[in-house]
CSV table of C-alpha atoms in Angstrom, one decimal:
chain,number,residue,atom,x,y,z
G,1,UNK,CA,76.8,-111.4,-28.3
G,2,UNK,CA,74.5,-113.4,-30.5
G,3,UNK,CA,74.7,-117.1,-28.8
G,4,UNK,CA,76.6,-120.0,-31.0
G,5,UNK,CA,74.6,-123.2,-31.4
G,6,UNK,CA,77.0,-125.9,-32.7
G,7,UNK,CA,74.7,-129.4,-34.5
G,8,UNK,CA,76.7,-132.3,-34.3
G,9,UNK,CA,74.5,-134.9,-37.2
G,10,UNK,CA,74.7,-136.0,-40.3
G,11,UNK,CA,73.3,-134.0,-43.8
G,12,UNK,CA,70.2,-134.4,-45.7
G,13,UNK,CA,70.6,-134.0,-49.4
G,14,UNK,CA,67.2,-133.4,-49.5
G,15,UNK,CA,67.3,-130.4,-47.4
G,16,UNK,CA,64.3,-130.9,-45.4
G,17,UNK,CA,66.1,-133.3,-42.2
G,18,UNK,CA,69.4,-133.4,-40.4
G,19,UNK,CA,72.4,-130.7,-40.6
G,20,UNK,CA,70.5,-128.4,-43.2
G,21,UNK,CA,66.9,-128.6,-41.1
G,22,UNK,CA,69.0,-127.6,-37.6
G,23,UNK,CA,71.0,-124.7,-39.0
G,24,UNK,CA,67.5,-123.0,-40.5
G,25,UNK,CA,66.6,-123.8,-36.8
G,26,UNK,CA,69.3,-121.6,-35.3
G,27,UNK,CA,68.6,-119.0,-37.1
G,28,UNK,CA,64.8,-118.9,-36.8
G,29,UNK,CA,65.4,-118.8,-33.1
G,30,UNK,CA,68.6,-115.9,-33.7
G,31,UNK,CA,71.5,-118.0,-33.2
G,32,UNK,CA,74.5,-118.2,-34.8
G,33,UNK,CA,74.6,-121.9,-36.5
G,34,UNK,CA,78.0,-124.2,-36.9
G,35,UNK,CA,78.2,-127.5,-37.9
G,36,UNK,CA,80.2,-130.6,-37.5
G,37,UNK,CA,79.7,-133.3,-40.1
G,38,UNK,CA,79.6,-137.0,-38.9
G,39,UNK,CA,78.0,-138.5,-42.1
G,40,UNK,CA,76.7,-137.9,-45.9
G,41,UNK,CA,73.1,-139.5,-46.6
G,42,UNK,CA,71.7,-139.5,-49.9
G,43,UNK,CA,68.4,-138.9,-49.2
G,44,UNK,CA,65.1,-137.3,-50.5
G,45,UNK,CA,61.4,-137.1,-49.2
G,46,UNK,CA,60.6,-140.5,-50.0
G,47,UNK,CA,63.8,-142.2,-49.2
G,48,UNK,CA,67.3,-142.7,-47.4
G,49,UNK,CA,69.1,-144.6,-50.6
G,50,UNK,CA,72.7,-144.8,-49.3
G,51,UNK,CA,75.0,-143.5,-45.9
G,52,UNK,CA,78.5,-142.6,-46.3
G,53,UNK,CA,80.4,-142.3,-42.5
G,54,UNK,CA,83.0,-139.8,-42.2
G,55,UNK,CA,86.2,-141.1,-40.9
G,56,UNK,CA,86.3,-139.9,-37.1
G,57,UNK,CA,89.7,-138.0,-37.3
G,58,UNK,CA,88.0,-135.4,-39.1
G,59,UNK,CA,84.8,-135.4,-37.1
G,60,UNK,CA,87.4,-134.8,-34.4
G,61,UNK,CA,89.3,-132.0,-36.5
G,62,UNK,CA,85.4,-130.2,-37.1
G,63,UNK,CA,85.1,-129.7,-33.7
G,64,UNK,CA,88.2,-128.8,-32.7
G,65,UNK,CA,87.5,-125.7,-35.5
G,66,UNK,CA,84.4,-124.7,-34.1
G,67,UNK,CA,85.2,-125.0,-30.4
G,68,UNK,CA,88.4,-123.3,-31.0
G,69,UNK,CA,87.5,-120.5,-33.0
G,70,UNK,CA,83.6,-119.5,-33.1
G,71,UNK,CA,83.0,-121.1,-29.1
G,72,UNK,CA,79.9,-122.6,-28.5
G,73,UNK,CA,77.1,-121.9,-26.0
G,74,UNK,CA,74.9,-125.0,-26.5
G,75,UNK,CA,75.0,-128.0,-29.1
G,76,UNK,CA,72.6,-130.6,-30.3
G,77,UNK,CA,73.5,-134.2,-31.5
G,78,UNK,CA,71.0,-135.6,-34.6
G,79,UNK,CA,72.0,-138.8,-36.4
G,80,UNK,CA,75.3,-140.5,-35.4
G,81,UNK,CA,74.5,-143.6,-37.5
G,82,UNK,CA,77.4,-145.8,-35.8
G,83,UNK,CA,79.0,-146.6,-32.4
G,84,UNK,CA,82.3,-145.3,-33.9
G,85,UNK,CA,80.8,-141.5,-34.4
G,86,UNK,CA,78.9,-142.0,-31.1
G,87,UNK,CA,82.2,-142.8,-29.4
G,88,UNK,CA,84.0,-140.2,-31.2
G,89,UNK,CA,81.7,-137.3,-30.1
G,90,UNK,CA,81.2,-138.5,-26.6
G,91,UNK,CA,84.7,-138.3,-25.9
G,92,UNK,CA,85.3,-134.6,-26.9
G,93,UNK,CA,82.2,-133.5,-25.4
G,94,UNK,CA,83.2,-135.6,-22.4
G,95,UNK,CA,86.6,-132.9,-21.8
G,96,UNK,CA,84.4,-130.0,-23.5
G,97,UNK,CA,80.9,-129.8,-21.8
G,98,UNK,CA,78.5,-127.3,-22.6
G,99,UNK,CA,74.5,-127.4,-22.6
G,100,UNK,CA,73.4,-130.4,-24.9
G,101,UNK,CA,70.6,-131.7,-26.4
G,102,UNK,CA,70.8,-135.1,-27.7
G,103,UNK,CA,68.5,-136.2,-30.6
G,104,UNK,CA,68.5,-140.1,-30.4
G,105,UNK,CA,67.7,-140.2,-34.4
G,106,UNK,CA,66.8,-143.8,-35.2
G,107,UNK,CA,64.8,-144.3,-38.1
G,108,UNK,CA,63.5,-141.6,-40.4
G,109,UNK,CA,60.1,-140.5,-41.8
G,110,UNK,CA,60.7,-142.4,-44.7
G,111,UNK,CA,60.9,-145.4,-42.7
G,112,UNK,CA,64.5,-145.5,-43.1
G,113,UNK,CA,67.1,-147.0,-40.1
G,114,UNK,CA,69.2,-144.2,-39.1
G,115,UNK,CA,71.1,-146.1,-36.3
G,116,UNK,CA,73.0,-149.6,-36.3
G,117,UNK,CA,71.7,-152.2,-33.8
G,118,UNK,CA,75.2,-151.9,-31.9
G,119,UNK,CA,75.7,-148.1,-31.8
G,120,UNK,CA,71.9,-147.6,-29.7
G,121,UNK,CA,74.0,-149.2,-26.4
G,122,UNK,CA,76.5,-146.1,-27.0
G,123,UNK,CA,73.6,-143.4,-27.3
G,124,UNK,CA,72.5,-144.2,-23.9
G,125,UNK,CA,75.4,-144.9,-22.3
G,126,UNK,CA,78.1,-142.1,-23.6
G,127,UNK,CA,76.2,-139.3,-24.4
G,128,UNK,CA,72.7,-139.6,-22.2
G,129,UNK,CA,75.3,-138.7,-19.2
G,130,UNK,CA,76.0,-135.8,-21.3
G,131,UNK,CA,73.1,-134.5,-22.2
G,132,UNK,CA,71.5,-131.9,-20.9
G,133,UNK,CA,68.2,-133.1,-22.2
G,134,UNK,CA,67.2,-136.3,-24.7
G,135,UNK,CA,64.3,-136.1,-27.1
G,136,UNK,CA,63.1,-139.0,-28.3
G,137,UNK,CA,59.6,-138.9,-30.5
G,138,UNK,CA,57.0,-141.1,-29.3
G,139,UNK,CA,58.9,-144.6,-31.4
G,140,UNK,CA,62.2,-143.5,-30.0
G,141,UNK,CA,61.0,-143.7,-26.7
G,142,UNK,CA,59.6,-147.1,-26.7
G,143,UNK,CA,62.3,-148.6,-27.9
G,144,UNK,CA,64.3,-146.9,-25.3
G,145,UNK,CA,62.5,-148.1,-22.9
G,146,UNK,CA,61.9,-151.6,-24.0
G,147,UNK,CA,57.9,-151.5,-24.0
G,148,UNK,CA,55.0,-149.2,-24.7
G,149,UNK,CA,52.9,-147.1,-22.5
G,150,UNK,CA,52.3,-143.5,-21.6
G,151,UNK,CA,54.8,-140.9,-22.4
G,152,UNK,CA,55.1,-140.2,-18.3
G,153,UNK,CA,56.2,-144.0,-17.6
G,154,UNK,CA,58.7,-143.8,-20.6
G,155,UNK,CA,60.3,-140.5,-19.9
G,156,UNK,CA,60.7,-141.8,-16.3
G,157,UNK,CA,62.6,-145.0,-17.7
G,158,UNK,CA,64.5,-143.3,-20.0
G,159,UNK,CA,65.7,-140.4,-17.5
G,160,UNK,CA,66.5,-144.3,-15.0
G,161,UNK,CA,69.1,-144.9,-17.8
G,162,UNK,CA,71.1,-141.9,-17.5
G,163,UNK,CA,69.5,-138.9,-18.8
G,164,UNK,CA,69.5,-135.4,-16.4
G,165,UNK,CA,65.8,-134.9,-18.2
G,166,UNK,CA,63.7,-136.2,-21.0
G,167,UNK,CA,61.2,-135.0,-23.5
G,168,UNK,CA,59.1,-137.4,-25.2
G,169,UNK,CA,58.3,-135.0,-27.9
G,170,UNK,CA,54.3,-135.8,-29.2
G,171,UNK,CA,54.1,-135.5,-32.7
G,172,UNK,CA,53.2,-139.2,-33.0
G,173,UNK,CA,50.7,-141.2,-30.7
G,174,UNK,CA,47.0,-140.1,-29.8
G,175,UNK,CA,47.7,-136.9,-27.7
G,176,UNK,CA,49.1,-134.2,-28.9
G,177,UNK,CA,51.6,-133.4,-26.1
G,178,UNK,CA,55.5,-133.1,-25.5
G,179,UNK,CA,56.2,-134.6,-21.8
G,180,UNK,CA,59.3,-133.2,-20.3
G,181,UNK,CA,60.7,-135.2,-16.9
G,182,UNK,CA,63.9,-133.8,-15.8
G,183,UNK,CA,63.5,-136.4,-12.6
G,184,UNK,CA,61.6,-134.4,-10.2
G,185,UNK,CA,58.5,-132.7,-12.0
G,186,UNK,CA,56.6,-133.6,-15.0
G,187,UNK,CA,55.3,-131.1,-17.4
G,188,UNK,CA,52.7,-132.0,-20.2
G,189,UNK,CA,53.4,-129.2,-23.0
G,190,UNK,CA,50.0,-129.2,-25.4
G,191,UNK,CA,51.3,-129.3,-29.0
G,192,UNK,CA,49.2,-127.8,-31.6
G,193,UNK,CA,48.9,-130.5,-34.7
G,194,UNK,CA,48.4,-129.8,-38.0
G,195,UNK,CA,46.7,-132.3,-40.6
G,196,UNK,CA,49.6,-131.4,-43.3
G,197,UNK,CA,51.7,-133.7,-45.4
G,198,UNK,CA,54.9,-131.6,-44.8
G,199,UNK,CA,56.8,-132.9,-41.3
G,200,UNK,CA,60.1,-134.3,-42.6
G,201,UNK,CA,62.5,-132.4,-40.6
G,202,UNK,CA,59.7,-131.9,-37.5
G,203,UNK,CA,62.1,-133.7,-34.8
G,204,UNK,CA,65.5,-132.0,-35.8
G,205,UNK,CA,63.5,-128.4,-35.9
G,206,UNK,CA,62.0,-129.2,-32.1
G,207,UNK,CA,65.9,-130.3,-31.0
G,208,UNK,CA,67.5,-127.6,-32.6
G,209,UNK,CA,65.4,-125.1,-31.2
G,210,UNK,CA,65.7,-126.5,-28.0
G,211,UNK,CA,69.5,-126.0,-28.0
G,212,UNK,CA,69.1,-122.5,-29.3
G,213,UNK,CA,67.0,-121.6,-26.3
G,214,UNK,CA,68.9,-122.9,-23.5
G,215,UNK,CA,72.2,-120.7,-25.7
G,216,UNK,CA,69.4,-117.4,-25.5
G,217,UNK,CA,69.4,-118.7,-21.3
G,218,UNK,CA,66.1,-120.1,-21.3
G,219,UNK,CA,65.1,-122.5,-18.5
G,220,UNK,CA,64.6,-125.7,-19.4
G,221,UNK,CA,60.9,-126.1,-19.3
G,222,UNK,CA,60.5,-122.5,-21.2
G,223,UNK,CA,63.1,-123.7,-23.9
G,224,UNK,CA,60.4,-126.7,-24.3
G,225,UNK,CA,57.5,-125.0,-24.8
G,226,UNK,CA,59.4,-122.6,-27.7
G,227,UNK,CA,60.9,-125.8,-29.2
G,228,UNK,CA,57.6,-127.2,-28.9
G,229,UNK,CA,55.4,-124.5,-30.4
G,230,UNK,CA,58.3,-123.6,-32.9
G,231,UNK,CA,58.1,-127.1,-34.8
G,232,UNK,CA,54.5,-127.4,-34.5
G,233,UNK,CA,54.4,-123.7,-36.6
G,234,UNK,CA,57.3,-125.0,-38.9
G,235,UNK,CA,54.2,-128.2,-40.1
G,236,UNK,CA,51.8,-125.7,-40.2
G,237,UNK,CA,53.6,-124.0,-42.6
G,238,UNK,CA,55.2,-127.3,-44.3
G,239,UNK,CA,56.1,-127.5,-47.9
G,240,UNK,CA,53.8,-129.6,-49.6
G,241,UNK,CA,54.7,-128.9,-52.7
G,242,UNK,CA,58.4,-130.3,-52.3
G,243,UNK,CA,59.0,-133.9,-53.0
G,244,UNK,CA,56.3,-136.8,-53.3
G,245,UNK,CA,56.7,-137.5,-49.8
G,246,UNK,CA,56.7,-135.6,-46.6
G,247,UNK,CA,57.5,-132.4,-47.3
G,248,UNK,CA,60.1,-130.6,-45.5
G,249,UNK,CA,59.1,-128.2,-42.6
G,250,UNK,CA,59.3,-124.6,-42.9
G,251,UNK,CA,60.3,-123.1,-39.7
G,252,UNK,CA,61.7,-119.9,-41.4
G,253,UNK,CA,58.3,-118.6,-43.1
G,254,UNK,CA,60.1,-118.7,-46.9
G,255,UNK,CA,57.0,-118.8,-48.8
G,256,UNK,CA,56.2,-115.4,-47.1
């Protein structure tokens, strides 16, 4: 049976980030891709111009359609936006657990703040227990962790607050390297990096491959490595061309 990867985030108008970036992401990595909704962003390479929650009743009826129906063998959560959503999804995750990888989304490439001040206590303490793995980028993780330093202290203080393991993905910083902790063993992953102006959507590719190889049955620190290598092949193949900022990610190989 091909394996169902359910994304749990908000959509990008722009295509590139978010709902639109995970479900090319599934199916590069041959799963099956539903969605559930949380919130609307207008939104482009150059900006986030405007939010638009959805009301949590129907976040609630999405998933109940999805996990009813279609099943799901692994999910990922991107941007939640606000401690309403966060609370929302916890809670049906909480009495419906599969393998998840939780995306703390925060701010955007653009720059843009993708979670309210209050909703970051909710992240951590409703759906890090949950998670099967977190994946904060290098900025994430810091403030996480309340302070700099290497990515080996701050996936150790992030995995303190709750989290069964923790990538601290390494797209940003000086070293090119994801650093996975799932509380006994560290693993440095070398990431390849690519000097192109196309990585909007680099994070939700990594996280939504991630969740499609623990659905294929992967171990943990193999589904790494292909999350790892897959987002660093979707910038190398970037769409420049798109937009006047970032470009969007290409992890599907379209302008083949």
């Amino acid at each position: 049976m091909i394996p169902r990867c359910l994304t749990i985030a908000t959509s990008d108008s722009g295509g590139g980030a978010g709902i639109q970036a995970d479900l090319k992401a599934f199916a590069a990595a041959g799963c099956h891709g539903s969605s559930v909704l949380v919130a609307l962003t207008a939104q482009n390479t150059v900006a986030v111009t405007a939010v638009e929650e959805l009301p949590p009743a129907f976040v609630r009826e999405q998933l109940d359609a999805v996990f009813d129906d279609i099943g799901v063998d692994a999910a990922k959560t991107g941007m939640l936006f606000s401690r309403a959503l966060i609370e929302t999804v916890a809670e049906y995750l909480e009495t419906h657990p599969v393998p998840l990888v939780v995306d703390p989304v925060m701010v955007a490439s653009s720059g843009a703040k993708l979670l309210q001040d209050d909703a970051v206590s909710s992240v951590v303490g409703r759906l890090f227990p949950l998670a099967t793995v977190v994946t904060p980028n290098l900025m994430e993780a810091e403030a996480l962790a309340g302070r700099s330093g290497p990515r080996r202290e701050l996936a150790e203080k992030i995995h303190g607050l709750g989290a069964a393991a923790v990538v601290v993905t390494g797209g940003h910083g000086e070293d090119a390297v994801d650093h996975l902790f799932d509380g006994v063993e560290h693993v440095e992953i070398p990431v390849e990096r690519h000097d192109v102006r196309a990585t909007h959507g680099a994070g939700c590719t990594h996280s939504a491959t991630l969740a499609a190889l623990l659905a294929r049955g992967m171990s943990l620190v193999d589904a790494a490595r292909g999350a790892a290598a897959a987002a660093s092949h979707a910038v190398a193949q970037g769409l420049v061309e798109i937009g006047a900022g970032e470009g969007p990610v290409d992890v599907l190989g379209i302008r083949a």
